[in-house]
PDB file of C-alpha atoms and ligand atoms in Angstrom:
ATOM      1  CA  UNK A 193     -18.025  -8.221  24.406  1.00  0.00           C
ATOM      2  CA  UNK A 194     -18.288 -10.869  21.843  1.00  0.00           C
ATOM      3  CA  UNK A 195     -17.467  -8.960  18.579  1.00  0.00           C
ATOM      4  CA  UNK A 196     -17.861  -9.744  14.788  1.00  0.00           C
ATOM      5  CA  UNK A 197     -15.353  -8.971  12.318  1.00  0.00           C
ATOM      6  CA  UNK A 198     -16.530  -8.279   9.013  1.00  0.00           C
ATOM      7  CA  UNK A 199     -13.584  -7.597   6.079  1.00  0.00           C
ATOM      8  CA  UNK A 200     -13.899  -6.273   3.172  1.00  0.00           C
ATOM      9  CA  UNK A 201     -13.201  -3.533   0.743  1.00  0.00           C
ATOM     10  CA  UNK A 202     -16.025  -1.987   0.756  1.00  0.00           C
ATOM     11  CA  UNK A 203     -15.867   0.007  -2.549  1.00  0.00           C
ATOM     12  CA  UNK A 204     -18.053   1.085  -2.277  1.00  0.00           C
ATOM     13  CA  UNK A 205     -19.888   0.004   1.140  1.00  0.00           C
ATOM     14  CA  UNK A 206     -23.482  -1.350  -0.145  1.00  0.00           C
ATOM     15  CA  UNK A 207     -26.897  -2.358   1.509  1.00  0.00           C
ATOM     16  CA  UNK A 208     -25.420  -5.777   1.250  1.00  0.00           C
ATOM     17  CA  UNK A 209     -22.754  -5.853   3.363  1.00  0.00           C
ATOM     18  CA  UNK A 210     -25.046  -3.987   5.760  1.00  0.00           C
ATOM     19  CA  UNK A 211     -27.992  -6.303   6.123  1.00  0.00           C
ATOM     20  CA  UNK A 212     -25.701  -9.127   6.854  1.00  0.00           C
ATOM     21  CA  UNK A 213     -23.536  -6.660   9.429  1.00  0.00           C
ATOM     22  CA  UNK A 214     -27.139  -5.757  11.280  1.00  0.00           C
ATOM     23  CA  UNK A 215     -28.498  -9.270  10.720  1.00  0.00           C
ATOM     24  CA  UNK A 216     -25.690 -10.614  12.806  1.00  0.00           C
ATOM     25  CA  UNK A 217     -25.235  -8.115  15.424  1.00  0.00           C
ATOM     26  CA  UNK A 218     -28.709  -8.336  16.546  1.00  0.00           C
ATOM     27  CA  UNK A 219     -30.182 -12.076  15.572  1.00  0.00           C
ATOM     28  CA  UNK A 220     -27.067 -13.935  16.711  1.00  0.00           C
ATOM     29  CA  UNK A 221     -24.864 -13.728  20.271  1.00  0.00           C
ATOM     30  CA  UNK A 222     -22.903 -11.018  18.806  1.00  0.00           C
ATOM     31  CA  UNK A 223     -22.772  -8.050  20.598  1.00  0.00           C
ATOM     32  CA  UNK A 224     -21.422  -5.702  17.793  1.00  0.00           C
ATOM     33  CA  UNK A 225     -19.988  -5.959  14.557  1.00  0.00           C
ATOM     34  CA  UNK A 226     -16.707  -4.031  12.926  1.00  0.00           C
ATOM     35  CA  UNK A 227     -16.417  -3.657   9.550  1.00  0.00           C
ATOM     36  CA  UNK A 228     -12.783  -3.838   8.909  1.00  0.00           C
ATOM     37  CA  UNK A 229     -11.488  -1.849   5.782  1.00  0.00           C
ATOM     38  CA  UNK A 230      -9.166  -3.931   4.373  1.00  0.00           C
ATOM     39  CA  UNK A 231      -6.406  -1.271   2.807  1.00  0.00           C
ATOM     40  CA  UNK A 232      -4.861  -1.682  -0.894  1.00  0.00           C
ATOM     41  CA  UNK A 233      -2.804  -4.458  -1.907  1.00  0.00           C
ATOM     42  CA  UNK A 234      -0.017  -3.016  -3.075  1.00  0.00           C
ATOM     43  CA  UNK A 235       0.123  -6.275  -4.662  1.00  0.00           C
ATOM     44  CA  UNK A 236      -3.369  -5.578  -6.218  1.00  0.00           C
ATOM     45  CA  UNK A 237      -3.922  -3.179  -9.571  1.00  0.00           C
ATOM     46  CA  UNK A 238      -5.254   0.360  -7.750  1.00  0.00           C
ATOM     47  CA  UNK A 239      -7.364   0.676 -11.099  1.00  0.00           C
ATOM     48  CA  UNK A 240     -10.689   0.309  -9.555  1.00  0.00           C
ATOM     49  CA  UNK A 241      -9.958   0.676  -5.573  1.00  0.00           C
ATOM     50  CA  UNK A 242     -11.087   3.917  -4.474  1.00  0.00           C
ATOM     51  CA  UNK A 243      -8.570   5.773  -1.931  1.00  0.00           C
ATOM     52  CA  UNK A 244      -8.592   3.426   1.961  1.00  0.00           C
ATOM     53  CA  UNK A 245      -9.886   6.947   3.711  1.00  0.00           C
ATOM     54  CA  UNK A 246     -12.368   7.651   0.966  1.00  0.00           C
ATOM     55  CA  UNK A 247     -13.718   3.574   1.708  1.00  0.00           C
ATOM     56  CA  UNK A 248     -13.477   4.157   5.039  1.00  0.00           C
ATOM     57  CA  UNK A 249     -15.215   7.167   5.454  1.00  0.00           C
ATOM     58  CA  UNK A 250     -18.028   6.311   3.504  1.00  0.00           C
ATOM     59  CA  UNK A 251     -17.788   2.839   6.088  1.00  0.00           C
ATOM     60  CA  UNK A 252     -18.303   5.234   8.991  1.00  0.00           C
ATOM     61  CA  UNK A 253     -21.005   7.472   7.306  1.00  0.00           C
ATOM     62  CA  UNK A 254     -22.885   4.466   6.867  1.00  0.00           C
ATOM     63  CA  UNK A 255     -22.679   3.059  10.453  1.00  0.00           C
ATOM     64  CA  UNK A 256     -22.456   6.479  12.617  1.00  0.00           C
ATOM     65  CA  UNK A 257     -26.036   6.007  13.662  1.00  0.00           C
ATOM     66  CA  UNK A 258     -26.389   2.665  14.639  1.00  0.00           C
ATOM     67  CA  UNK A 259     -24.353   1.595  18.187  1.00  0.00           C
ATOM     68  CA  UNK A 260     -24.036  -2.367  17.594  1.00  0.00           C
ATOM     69  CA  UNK A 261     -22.181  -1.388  14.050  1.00  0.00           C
ATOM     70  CA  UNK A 262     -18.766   0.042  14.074  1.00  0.00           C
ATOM     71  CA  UNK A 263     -16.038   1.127  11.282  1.00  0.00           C
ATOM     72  CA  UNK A 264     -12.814  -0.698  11.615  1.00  0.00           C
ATOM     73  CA  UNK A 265      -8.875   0.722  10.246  1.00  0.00           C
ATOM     74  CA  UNK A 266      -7.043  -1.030  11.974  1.00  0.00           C
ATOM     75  CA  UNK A 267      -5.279  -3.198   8.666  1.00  0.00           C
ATOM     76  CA  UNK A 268      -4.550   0.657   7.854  1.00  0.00           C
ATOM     77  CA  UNK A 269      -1.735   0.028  10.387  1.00  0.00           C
ATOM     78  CA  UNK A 270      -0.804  -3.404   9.943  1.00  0.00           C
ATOM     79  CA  UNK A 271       2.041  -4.599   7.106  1.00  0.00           C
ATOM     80  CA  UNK A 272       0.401  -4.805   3.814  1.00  0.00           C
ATOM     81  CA  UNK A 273      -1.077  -7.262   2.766  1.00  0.00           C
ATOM     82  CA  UNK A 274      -3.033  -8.145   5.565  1.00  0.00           C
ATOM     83  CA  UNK A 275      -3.869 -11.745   6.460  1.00  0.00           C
ATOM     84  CA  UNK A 276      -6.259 -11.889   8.785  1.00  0.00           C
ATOM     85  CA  UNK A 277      -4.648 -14.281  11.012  1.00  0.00           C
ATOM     86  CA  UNK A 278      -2.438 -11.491  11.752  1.00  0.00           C
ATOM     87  CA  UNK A 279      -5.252  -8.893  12.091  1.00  0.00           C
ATOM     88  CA  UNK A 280      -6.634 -11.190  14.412  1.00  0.00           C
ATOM     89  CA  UNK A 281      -3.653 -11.482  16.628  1.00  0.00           C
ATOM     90  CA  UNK A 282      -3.164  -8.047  16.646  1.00  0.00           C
ATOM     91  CA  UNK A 283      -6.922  -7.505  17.703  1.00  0.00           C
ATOM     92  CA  UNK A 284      -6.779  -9.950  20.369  1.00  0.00           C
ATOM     93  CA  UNK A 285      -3.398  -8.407  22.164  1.00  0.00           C
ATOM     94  CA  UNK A 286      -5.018  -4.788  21.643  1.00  0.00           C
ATOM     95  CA  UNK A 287      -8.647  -5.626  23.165  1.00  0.00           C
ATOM     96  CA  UNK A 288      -7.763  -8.892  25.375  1.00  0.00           C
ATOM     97  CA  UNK A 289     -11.263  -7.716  27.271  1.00  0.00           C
ATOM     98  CA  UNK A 290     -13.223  -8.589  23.759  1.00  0.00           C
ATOM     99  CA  UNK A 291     -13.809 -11.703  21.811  1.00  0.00           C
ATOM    100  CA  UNK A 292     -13.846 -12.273  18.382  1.00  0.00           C
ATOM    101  CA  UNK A 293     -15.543 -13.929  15.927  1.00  0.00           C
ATOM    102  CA  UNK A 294     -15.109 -14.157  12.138  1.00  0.00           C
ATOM    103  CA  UNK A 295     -17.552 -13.093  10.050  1.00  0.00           C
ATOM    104  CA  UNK A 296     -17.662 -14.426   6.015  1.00  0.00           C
ATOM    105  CA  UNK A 297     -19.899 -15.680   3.475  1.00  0.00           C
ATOM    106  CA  UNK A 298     -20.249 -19.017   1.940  1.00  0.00           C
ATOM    107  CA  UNK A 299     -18.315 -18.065  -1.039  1.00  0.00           C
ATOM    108  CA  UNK A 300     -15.544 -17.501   1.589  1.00  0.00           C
ATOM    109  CA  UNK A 301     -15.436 -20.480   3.522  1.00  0.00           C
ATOM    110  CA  UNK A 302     -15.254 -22.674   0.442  1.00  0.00           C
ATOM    111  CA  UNK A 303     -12.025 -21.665   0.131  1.00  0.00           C
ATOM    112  CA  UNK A 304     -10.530 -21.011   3.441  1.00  0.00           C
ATOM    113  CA  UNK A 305      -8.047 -23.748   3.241  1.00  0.00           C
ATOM    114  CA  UNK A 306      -6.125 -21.324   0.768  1.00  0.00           C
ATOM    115  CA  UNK A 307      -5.414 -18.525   3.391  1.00  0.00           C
ATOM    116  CA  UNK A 308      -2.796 -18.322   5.605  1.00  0.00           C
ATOM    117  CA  UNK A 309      -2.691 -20.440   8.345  1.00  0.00           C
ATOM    118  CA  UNK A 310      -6.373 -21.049   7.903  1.00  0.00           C
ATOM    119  CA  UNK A 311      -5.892 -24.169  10.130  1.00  0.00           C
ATOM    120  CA  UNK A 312      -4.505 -21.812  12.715  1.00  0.00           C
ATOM    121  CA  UNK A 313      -7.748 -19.293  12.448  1.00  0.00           C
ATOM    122  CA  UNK A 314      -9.867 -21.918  12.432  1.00  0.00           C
ATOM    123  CA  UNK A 315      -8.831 -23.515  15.339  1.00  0.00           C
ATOM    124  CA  UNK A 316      -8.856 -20.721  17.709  1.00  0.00           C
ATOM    125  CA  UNK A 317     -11.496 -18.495  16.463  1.00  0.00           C
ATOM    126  CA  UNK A 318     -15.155 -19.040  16.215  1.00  0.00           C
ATOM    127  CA  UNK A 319     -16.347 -17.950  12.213  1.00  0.00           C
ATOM    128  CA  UNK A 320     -19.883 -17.589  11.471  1.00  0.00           C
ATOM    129  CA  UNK A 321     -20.651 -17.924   7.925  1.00  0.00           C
ATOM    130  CA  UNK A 322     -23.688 -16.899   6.403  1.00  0.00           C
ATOM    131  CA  UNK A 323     -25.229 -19.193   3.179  1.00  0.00           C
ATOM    132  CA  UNK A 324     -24.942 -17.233  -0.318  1.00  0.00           C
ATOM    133  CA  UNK A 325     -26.980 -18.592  -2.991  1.00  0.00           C
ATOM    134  CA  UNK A 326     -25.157 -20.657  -5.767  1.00  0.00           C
ATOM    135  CA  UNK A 327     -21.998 -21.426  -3.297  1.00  0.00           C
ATOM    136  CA  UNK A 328     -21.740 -24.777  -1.832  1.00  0.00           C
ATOM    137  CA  UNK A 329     -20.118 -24.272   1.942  1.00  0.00           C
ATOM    138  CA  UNK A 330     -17.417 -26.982   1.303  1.00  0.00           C
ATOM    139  CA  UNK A 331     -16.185 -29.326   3.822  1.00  0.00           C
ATOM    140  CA  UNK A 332     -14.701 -26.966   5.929  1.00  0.00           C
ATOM    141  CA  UNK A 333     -17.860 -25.841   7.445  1.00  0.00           C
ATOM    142  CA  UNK A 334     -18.463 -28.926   9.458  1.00  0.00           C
ATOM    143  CA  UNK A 335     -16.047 -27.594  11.286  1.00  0.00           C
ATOM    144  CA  UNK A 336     -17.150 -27.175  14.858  1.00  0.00           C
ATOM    145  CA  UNK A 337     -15.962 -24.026  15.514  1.00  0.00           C
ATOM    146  CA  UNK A 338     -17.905 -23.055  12.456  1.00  0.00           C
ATOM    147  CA  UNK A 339     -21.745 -21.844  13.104  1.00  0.00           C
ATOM    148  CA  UNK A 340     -23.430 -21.714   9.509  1.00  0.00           C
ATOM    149  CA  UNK A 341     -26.731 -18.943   9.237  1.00  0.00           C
ATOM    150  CA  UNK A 342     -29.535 -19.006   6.947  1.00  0.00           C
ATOM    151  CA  UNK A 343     -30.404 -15.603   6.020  1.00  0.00           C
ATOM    152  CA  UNK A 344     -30.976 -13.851   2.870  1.00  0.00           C
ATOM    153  CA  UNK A 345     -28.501 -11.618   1.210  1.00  0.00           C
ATOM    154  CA  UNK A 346     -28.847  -8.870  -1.133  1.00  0.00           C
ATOM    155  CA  UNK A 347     -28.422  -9.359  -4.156  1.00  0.00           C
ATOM    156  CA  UNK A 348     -25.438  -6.411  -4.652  1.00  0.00           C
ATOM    157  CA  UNK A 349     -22.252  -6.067  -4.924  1.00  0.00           C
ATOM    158  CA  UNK A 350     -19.767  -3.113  -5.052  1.00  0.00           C
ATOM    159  CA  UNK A 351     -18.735  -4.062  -9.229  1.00  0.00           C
ATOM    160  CA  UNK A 352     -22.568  -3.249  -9.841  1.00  0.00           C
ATOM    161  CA  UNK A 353     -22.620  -0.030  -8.015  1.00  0.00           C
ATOM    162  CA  UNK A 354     -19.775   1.256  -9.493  1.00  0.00           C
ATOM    163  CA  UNK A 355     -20.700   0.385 -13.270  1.00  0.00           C
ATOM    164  CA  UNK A 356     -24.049   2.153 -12.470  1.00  0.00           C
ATOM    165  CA  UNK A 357     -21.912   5.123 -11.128  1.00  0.00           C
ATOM    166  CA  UNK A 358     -19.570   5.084 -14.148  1.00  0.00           C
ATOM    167  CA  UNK A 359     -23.088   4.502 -16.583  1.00  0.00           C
ATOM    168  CA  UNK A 360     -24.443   7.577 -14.779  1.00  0.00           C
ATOM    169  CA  UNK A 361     -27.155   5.583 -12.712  1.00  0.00           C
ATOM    170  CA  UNK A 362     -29.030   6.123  -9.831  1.00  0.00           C
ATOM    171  CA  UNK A 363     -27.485   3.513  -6.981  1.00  0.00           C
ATOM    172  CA  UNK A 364     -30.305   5.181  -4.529  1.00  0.00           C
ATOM    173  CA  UNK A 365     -31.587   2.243  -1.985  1.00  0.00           C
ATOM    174  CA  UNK A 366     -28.863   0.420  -3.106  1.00  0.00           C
ATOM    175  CA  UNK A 367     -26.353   2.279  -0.858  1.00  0.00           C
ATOM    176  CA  UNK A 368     -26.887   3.713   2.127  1.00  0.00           C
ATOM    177  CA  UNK A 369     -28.134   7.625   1.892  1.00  0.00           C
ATOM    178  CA  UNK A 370     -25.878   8.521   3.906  1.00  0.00           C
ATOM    179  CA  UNK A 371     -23.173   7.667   1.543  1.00  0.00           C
ATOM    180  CA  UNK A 372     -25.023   8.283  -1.941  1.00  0.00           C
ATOM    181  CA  UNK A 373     -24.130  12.046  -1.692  1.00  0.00           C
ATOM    182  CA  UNK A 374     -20.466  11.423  -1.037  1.00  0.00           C
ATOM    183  CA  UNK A 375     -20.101   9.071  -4.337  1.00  0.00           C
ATOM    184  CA  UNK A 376     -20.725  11.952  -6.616  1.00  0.00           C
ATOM    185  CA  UNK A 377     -17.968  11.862  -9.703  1.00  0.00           C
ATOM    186  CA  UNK A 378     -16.674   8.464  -8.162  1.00  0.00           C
ATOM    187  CA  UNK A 379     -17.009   5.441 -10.810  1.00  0.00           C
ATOM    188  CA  UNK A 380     -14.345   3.621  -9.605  1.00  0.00           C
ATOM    189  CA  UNK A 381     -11.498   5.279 -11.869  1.00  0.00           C
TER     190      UNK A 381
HETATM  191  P1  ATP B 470     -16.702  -6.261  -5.412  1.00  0.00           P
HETATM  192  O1  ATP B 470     -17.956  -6.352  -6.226  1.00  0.00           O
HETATM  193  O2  ATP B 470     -15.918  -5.004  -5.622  1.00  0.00           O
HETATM  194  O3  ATP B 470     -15.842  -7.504  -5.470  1.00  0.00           O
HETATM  195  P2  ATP B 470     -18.226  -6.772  -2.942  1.00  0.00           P
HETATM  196  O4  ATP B 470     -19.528  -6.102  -3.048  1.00  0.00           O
HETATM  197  O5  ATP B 470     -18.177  -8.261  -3.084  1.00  0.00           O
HETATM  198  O6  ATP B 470     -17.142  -6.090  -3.887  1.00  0.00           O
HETATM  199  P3  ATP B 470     -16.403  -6.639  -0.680  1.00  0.00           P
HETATM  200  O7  ATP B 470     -15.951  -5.366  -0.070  1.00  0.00           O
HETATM  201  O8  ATP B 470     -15.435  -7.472  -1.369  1.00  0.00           O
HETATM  202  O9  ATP B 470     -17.663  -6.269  -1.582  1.00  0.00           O
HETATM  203  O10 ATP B 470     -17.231  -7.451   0.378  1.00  0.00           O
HETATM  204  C1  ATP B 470     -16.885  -7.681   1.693  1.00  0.00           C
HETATM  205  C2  ATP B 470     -17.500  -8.982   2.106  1.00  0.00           C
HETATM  206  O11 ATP B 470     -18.915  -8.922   1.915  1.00  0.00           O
HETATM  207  C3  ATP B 470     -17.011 -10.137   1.255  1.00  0.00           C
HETATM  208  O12 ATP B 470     -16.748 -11.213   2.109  1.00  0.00           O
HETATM  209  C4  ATP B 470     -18.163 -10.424   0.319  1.00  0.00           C
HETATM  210  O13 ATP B 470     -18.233 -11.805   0.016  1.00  0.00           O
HETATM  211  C5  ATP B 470     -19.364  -9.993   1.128  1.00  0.00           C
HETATM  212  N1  ATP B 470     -20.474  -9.491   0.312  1.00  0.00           N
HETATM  213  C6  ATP B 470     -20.424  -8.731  -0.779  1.00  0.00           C
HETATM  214  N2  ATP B 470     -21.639  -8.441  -1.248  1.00  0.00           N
HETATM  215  C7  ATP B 470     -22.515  -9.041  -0.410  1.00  0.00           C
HETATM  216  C8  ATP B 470     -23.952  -9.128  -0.357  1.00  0.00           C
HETATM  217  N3  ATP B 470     -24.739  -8.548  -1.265  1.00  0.00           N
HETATM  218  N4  ATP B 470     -24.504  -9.823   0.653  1.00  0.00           N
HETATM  219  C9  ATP B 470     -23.720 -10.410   1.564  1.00  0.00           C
HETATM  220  N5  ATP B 470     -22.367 -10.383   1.576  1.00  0.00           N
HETATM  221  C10 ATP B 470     -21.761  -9.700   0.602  1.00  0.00           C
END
């Protein structure tokens, strides 16, 4: 199967992150998608991360009922921090029957040349990138393993919801429902 990897923190997971997860498993070639919870940097300040199994169990809540979307831990398991050209190769040995594709955002691919071995990831995996208003692509999306998407992201991110949890506002429609029960008490402390 031809899959698309999707990283991020999710903290929490938002409607965001899921429109462009269901927007590519089912209007490109992609056959599924995995969100792949990326685990603390211990390099990071743990201020505002919520716990890796509390992130990824609100991940799986939010995808349990839909078959082309699927929760990823496998950076739980990797040496931290995890560059993706590593989770990649570790992917690729583990399910040699599946390809993979990056998944990231414009905001991400304008500034790709500062990861690891981005030449490396570039060169042997195909990364579709989908546009993000206010964020020019950069040159690197030329790139012909590069496929660029026009779609039309939500306007949320995970800061947002958890300043309207901390405020003591409703994030209803803005997460999943799933997952709005299970954020009870959690502002991001
Ligand atoms: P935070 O606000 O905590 O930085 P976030 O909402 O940006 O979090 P991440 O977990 O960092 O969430 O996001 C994972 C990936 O999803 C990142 O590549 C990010 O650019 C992208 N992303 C975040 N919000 C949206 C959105 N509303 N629409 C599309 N992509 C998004």
């Amino acid at each position: 199967m031809k899959i698309g990897l999707f990283f991020g923190s999710f903290n929490p997971i938002h409607n965001g992150h899921l429109a462009i997860a269901e927007y590519m498993a089912t209007q490109t070639d992609l056959d599924r998608v995995w969100l792949v919870v990326s685990p603390q940097n211990p390099l990071k300040p743990k201020k505002t991360l919520a716990r890796d199994h509390d992130r990824l169990h609100w991940v799986r809540l939010a995808v349990e009922n839909n078959p082309k979307l699927r929760a990823s831990d496998v950076e739980f398991g990797l040496p931290k921090p995890s560059y993706t050209i590593d989770t990649l190769a570790f992917l690729k040995e583990k399910y040699p029957e599946h390809q993979f594709v990056l998944i990231m955002g414009g905001d991400n691919i304008a500034t790709l040349h500062q990861w690891k071995n981005y030449e490396q990831i570039l060169a042997g995996n195909e990364i579709y990138v989908y546009r993000r208003p206010g964020h020019e692509l950069g040159e690197l999306a030329v790139h012909p393993h590069v496929k660029v998407f026009d779609t039309h992201p939500l306007d949320i991110s995970a800061t947002y919801i958890r300043e309207c949890l901390k405020a003591g506002k409703s994030v209803r429609y803005l997460v999943p429902e799933e997952v709005l029960g299970e954020l009870g008490g959690y502002g991001g402390h």
